[in-house]
Short mmCIF file of N, CA, C and O in Angstrom, two decimals:
data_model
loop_
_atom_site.label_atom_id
_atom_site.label_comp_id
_atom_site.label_asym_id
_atom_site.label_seq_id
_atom_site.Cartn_x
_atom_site.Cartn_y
_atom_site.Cartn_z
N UNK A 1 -29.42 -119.09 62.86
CA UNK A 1 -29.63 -120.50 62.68
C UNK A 1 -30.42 -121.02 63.87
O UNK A 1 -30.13 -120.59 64.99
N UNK A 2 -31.51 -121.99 63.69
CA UNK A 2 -32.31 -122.19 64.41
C UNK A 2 -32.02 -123.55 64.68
O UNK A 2 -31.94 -124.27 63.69
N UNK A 3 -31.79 -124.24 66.10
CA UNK A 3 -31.63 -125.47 66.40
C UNK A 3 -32.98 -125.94 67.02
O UNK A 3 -33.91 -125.27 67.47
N UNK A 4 -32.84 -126.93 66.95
CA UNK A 4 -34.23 -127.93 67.22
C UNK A 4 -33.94 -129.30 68.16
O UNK A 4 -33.66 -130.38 67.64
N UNK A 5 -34.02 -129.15 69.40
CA UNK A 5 -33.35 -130.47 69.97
C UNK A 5 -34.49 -130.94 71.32
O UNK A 5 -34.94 -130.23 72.23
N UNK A 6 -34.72 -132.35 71.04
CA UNK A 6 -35.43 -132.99 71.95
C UNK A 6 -35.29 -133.96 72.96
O UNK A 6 -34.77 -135.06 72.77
N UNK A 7 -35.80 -133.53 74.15
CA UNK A 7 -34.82 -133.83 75.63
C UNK A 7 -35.61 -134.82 75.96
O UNK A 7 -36.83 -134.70 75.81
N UNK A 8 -35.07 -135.90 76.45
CA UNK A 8 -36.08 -137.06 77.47
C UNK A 8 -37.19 -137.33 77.59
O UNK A 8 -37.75 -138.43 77.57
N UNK A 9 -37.75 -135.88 77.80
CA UNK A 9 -39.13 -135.94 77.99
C UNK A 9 -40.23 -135.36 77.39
O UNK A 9 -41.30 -135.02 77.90
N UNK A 10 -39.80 -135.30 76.13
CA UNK A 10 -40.18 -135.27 74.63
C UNK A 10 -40.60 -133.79 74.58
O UNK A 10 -41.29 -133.46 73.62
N UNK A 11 -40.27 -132.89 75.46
CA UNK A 11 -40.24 -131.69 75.39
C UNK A 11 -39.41 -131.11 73.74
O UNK A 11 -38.67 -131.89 73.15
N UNK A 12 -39.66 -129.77 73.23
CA UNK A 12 -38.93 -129.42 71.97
C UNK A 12 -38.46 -128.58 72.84
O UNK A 12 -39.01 -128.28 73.90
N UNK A 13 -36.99 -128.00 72.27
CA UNK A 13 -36.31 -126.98 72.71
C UNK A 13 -35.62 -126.47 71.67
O UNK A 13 -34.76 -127.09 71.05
N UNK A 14 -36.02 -125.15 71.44
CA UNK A 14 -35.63 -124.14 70.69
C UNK A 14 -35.19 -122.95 70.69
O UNK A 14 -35.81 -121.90 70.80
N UNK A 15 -33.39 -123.27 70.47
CA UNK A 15 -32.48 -122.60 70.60
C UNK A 15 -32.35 -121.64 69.68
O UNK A 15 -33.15 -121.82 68.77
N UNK A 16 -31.39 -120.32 69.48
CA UNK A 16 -31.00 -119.65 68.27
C UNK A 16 -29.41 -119.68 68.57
O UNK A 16 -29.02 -119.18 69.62
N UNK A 17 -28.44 -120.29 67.61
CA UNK A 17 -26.84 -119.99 67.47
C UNK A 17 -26.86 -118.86 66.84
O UNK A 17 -27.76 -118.44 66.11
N UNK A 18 -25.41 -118.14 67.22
CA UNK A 18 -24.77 -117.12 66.83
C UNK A 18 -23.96 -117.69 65.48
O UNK A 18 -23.45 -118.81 65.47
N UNK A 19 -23.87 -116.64 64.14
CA UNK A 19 -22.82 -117.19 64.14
C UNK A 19 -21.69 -116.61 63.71
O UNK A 19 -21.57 -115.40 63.56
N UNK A 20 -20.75 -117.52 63.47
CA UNK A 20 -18.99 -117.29 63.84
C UNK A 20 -18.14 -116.39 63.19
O UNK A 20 -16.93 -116.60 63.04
N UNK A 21 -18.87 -115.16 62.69
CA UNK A 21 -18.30 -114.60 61.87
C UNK A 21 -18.12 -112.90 61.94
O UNK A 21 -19.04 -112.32 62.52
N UNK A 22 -17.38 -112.34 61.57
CA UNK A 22 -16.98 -110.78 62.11
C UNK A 22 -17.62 -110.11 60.69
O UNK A 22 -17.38 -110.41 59.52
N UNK A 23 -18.41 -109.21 61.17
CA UNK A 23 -19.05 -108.05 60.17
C UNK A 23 -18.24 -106.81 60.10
O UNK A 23 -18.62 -105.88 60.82
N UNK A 24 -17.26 -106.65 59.41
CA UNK A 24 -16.46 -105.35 59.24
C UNK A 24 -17.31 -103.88 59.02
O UNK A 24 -18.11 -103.76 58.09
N UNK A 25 -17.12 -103.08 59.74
CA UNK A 25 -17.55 -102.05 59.38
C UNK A 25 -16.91 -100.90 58.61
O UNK A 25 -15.74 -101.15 58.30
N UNK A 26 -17.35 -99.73 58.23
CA UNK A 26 -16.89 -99.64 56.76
C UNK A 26 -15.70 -98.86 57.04
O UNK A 26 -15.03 -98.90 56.00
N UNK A 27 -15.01 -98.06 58.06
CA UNK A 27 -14.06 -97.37 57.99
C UNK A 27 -12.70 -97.59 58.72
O UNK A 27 -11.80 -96.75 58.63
N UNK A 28 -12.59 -98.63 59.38
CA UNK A 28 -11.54 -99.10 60.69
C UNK A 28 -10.61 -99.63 60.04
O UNK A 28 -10.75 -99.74 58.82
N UNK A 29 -9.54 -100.04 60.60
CA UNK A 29 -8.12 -100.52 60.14
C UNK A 29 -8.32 -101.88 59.59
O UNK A 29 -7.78 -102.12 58.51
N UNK A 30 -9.11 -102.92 60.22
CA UNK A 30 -9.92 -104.43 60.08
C UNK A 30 -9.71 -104.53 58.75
O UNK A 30 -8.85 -105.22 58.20
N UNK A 31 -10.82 -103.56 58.06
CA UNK A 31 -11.51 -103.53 56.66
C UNK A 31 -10.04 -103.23 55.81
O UNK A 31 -9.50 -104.06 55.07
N UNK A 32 -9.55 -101.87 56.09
CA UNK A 32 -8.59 -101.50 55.13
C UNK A 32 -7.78 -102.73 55.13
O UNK A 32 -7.82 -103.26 54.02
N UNK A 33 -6.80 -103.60 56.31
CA UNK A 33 -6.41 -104.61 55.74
C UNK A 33 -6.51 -105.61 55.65
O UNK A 33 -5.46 -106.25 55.64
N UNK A 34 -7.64 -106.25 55.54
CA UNK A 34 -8.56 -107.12 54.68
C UNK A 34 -8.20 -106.71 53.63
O UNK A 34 -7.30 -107.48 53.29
N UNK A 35 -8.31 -106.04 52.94
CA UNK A 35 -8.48 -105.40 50.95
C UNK A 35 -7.04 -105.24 51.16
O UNK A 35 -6.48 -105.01 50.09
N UNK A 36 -6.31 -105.27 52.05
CA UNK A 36 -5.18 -105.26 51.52
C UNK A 36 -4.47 -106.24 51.29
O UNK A 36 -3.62 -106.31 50.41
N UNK A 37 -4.87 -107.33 52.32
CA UNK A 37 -4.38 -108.58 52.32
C UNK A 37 -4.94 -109.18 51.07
O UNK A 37 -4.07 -109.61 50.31
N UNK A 38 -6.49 -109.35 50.55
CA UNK A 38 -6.92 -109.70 49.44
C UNK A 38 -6.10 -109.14 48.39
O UNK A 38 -6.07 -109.93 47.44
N UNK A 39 -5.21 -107.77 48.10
CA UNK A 39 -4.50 -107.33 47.28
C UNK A 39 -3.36 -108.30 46.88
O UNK A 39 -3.25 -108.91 45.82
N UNK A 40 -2.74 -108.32 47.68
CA UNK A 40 -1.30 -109.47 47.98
C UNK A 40 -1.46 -110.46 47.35
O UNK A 40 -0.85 -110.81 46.34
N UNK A 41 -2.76 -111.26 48.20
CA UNK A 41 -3.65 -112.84 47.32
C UNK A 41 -3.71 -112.65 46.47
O UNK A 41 -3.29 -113.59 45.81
N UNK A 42 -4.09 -111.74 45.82
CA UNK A 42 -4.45 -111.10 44.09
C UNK A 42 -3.15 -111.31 43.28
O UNK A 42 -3.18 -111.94 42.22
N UNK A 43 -1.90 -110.72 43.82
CA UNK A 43 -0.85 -110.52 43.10
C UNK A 43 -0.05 -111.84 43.28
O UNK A 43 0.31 -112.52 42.32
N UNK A 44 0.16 -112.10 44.34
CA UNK A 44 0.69 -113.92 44.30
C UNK A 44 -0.21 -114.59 43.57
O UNK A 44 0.54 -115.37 42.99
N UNK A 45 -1.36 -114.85 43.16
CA UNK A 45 -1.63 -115.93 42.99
C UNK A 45 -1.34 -115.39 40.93
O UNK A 45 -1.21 -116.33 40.14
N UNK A 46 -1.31 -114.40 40.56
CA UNK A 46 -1.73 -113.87 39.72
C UNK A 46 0.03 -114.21 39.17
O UNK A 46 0.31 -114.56 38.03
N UNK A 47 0.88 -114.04 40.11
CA UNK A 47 2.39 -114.15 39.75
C UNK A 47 2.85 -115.62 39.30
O UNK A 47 3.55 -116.05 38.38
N UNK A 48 2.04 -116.30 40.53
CA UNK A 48 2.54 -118.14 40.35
C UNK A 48 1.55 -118.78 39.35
O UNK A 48 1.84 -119.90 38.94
N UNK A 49 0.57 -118.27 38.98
CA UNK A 49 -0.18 -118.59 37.39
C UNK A 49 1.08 -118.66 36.42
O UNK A 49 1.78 -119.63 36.14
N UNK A 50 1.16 -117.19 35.94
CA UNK A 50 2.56 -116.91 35.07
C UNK A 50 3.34 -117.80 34.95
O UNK A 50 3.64 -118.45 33.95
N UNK A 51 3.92 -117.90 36.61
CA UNK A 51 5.47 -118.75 36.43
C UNK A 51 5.16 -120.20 35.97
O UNK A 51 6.07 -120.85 35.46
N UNK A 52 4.14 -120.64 36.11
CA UNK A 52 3.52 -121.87 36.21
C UNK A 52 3.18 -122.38 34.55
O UNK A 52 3.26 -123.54 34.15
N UNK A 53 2.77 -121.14 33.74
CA UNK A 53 2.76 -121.30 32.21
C UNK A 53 4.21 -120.99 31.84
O UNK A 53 4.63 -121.24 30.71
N UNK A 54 4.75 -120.62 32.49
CA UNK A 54 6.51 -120.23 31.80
C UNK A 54 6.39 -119.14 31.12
O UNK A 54 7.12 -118.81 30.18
N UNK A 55 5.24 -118.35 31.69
CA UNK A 55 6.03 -116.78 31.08
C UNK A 55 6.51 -116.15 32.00
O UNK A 55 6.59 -116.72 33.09
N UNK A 56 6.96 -114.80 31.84
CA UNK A 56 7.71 -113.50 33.10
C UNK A 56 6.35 -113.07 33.56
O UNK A 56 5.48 -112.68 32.77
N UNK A 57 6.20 -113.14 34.77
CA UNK A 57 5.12 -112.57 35.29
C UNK A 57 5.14 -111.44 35.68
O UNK A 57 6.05 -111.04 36.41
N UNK A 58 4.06 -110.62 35.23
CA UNK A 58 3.77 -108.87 35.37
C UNK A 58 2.53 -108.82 35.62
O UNK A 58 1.69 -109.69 35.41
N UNK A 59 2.40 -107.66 36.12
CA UNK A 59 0.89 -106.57 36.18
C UNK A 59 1.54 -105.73 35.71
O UNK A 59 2.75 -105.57 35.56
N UNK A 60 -0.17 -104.66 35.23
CA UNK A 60 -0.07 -103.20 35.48
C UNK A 60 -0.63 -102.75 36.56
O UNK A 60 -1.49 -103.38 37.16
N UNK A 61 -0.13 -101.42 36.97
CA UNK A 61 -0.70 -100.87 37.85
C UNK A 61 -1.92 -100.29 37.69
O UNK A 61 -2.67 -100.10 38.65
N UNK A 62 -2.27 -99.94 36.32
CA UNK A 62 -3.64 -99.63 36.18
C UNK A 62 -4.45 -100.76 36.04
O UNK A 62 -5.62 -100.42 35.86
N UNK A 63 -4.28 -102.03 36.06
CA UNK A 63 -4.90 -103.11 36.13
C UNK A 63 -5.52 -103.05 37.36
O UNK A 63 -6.75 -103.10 37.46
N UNK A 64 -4.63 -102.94 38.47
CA UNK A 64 -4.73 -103.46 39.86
C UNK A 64 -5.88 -102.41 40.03
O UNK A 64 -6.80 -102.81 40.75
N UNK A 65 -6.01 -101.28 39.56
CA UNK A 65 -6.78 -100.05 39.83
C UNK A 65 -8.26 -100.20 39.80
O UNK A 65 -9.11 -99.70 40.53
N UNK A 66 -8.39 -101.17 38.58
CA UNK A 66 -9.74 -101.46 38.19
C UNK A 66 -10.17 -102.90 39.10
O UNK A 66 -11.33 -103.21 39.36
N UNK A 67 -9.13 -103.56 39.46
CA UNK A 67 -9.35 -104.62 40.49
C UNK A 67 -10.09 -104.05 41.83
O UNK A 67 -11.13 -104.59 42.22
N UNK A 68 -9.59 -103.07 42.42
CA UNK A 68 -9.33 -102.85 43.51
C UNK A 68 -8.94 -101.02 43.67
O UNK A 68 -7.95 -100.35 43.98
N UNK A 69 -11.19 -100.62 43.03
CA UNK A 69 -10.87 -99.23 43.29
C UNK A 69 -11.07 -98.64 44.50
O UNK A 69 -10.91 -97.42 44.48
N UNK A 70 -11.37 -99.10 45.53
CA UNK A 70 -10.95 -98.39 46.95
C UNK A 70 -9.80 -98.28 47.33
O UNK A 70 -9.82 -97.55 48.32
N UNK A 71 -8.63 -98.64 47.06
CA UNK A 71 -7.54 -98.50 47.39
C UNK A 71 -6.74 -97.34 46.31
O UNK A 71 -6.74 -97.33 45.08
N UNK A 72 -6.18 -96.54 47.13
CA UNK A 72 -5.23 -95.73 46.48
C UNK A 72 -4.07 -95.59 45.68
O UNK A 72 -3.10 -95.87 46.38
N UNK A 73 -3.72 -95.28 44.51
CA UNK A 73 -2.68 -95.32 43.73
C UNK A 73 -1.85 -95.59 44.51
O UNK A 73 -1.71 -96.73 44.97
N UNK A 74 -1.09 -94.53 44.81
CA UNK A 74 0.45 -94.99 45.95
C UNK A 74 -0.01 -96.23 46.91
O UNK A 74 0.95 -96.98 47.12
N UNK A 75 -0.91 -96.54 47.37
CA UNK A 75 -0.71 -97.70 47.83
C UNK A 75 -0.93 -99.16 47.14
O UNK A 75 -0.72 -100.27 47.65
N UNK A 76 -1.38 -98.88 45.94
CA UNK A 76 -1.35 -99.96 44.71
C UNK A 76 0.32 -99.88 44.42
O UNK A 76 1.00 -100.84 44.79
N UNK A 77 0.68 -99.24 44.06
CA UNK A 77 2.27 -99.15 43.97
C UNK A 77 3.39 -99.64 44.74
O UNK A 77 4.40 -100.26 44.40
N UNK A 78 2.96 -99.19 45.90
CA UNK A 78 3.86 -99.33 47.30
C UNK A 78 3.84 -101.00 47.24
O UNK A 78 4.89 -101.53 46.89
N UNK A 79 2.82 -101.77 47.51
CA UNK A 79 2.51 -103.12 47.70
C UNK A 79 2.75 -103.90 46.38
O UNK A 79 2.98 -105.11 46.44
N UNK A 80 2.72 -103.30 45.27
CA UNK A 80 3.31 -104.01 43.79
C UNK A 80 4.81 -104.20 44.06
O UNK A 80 5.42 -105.27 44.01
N UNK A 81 5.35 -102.80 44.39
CA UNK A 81 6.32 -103.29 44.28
C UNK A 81 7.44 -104.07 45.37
O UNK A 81 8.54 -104.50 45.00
N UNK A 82 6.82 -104.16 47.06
CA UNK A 82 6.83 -104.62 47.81
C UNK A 82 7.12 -106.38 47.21
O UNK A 82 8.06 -107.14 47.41
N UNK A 83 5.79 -106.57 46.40
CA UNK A 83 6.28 -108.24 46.12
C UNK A 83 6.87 -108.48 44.63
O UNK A 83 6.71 -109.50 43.97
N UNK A 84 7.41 -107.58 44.32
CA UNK A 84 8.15 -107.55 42.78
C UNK A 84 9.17 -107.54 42.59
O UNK A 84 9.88 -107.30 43.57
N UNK A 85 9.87 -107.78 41.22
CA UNK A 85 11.03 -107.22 41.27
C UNK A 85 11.02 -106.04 39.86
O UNK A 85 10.74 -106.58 38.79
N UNK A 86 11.29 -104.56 39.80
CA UNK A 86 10.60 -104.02 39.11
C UNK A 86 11.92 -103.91 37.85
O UNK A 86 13.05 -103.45 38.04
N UNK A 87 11.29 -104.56 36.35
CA UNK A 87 12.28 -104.03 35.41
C UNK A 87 11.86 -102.96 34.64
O UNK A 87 10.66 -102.68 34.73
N UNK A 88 12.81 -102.06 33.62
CA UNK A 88 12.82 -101.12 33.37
C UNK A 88 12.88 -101.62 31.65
O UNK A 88 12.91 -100.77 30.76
#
């Protein structure tokens, strides 16, 4: 971003800002939970929809799969059922 600002003495001055934001790179802990945290967001918000129309709220796990194919089965699982309550 390019700023443009003019001083007293009608001089231009031309700055460059940084900006405020973190570029994840592709293999570090950062990234993995990011997508994991976005997982969670996914499933809460996906749960309080449901409750909100008055049905029982579910996923599948092969749902989540196609959501969110970088992430691994067992850990699609692990975190489902982390915020669930699982019936049979």
């Amino acid at each position: 971003m390019v700023q443009v600002l003019s001083n007293k003495f009608g001089f231009i001055d031309l700055s460059l800002q940084e900006p405020l934001m973190e570029v994840l790179t592709p293999a570090p802990k950062n990234l993995q939970a990011y997508i994991i945290n976005r997982l969670l967001l996914y499933l809460y918000r996906e749960f309080r929809a449901a409750e909100k129309r008055g049905m029982l709220p579910w996923i599948r796990a092969d749902e989540l799969s196609t959501h969110f194919p970088n992430i691994s089965e067992t850990i699609l699982r692990k975190k489902l059922k982390e915020c669930t309550i699982l019936r049979v």
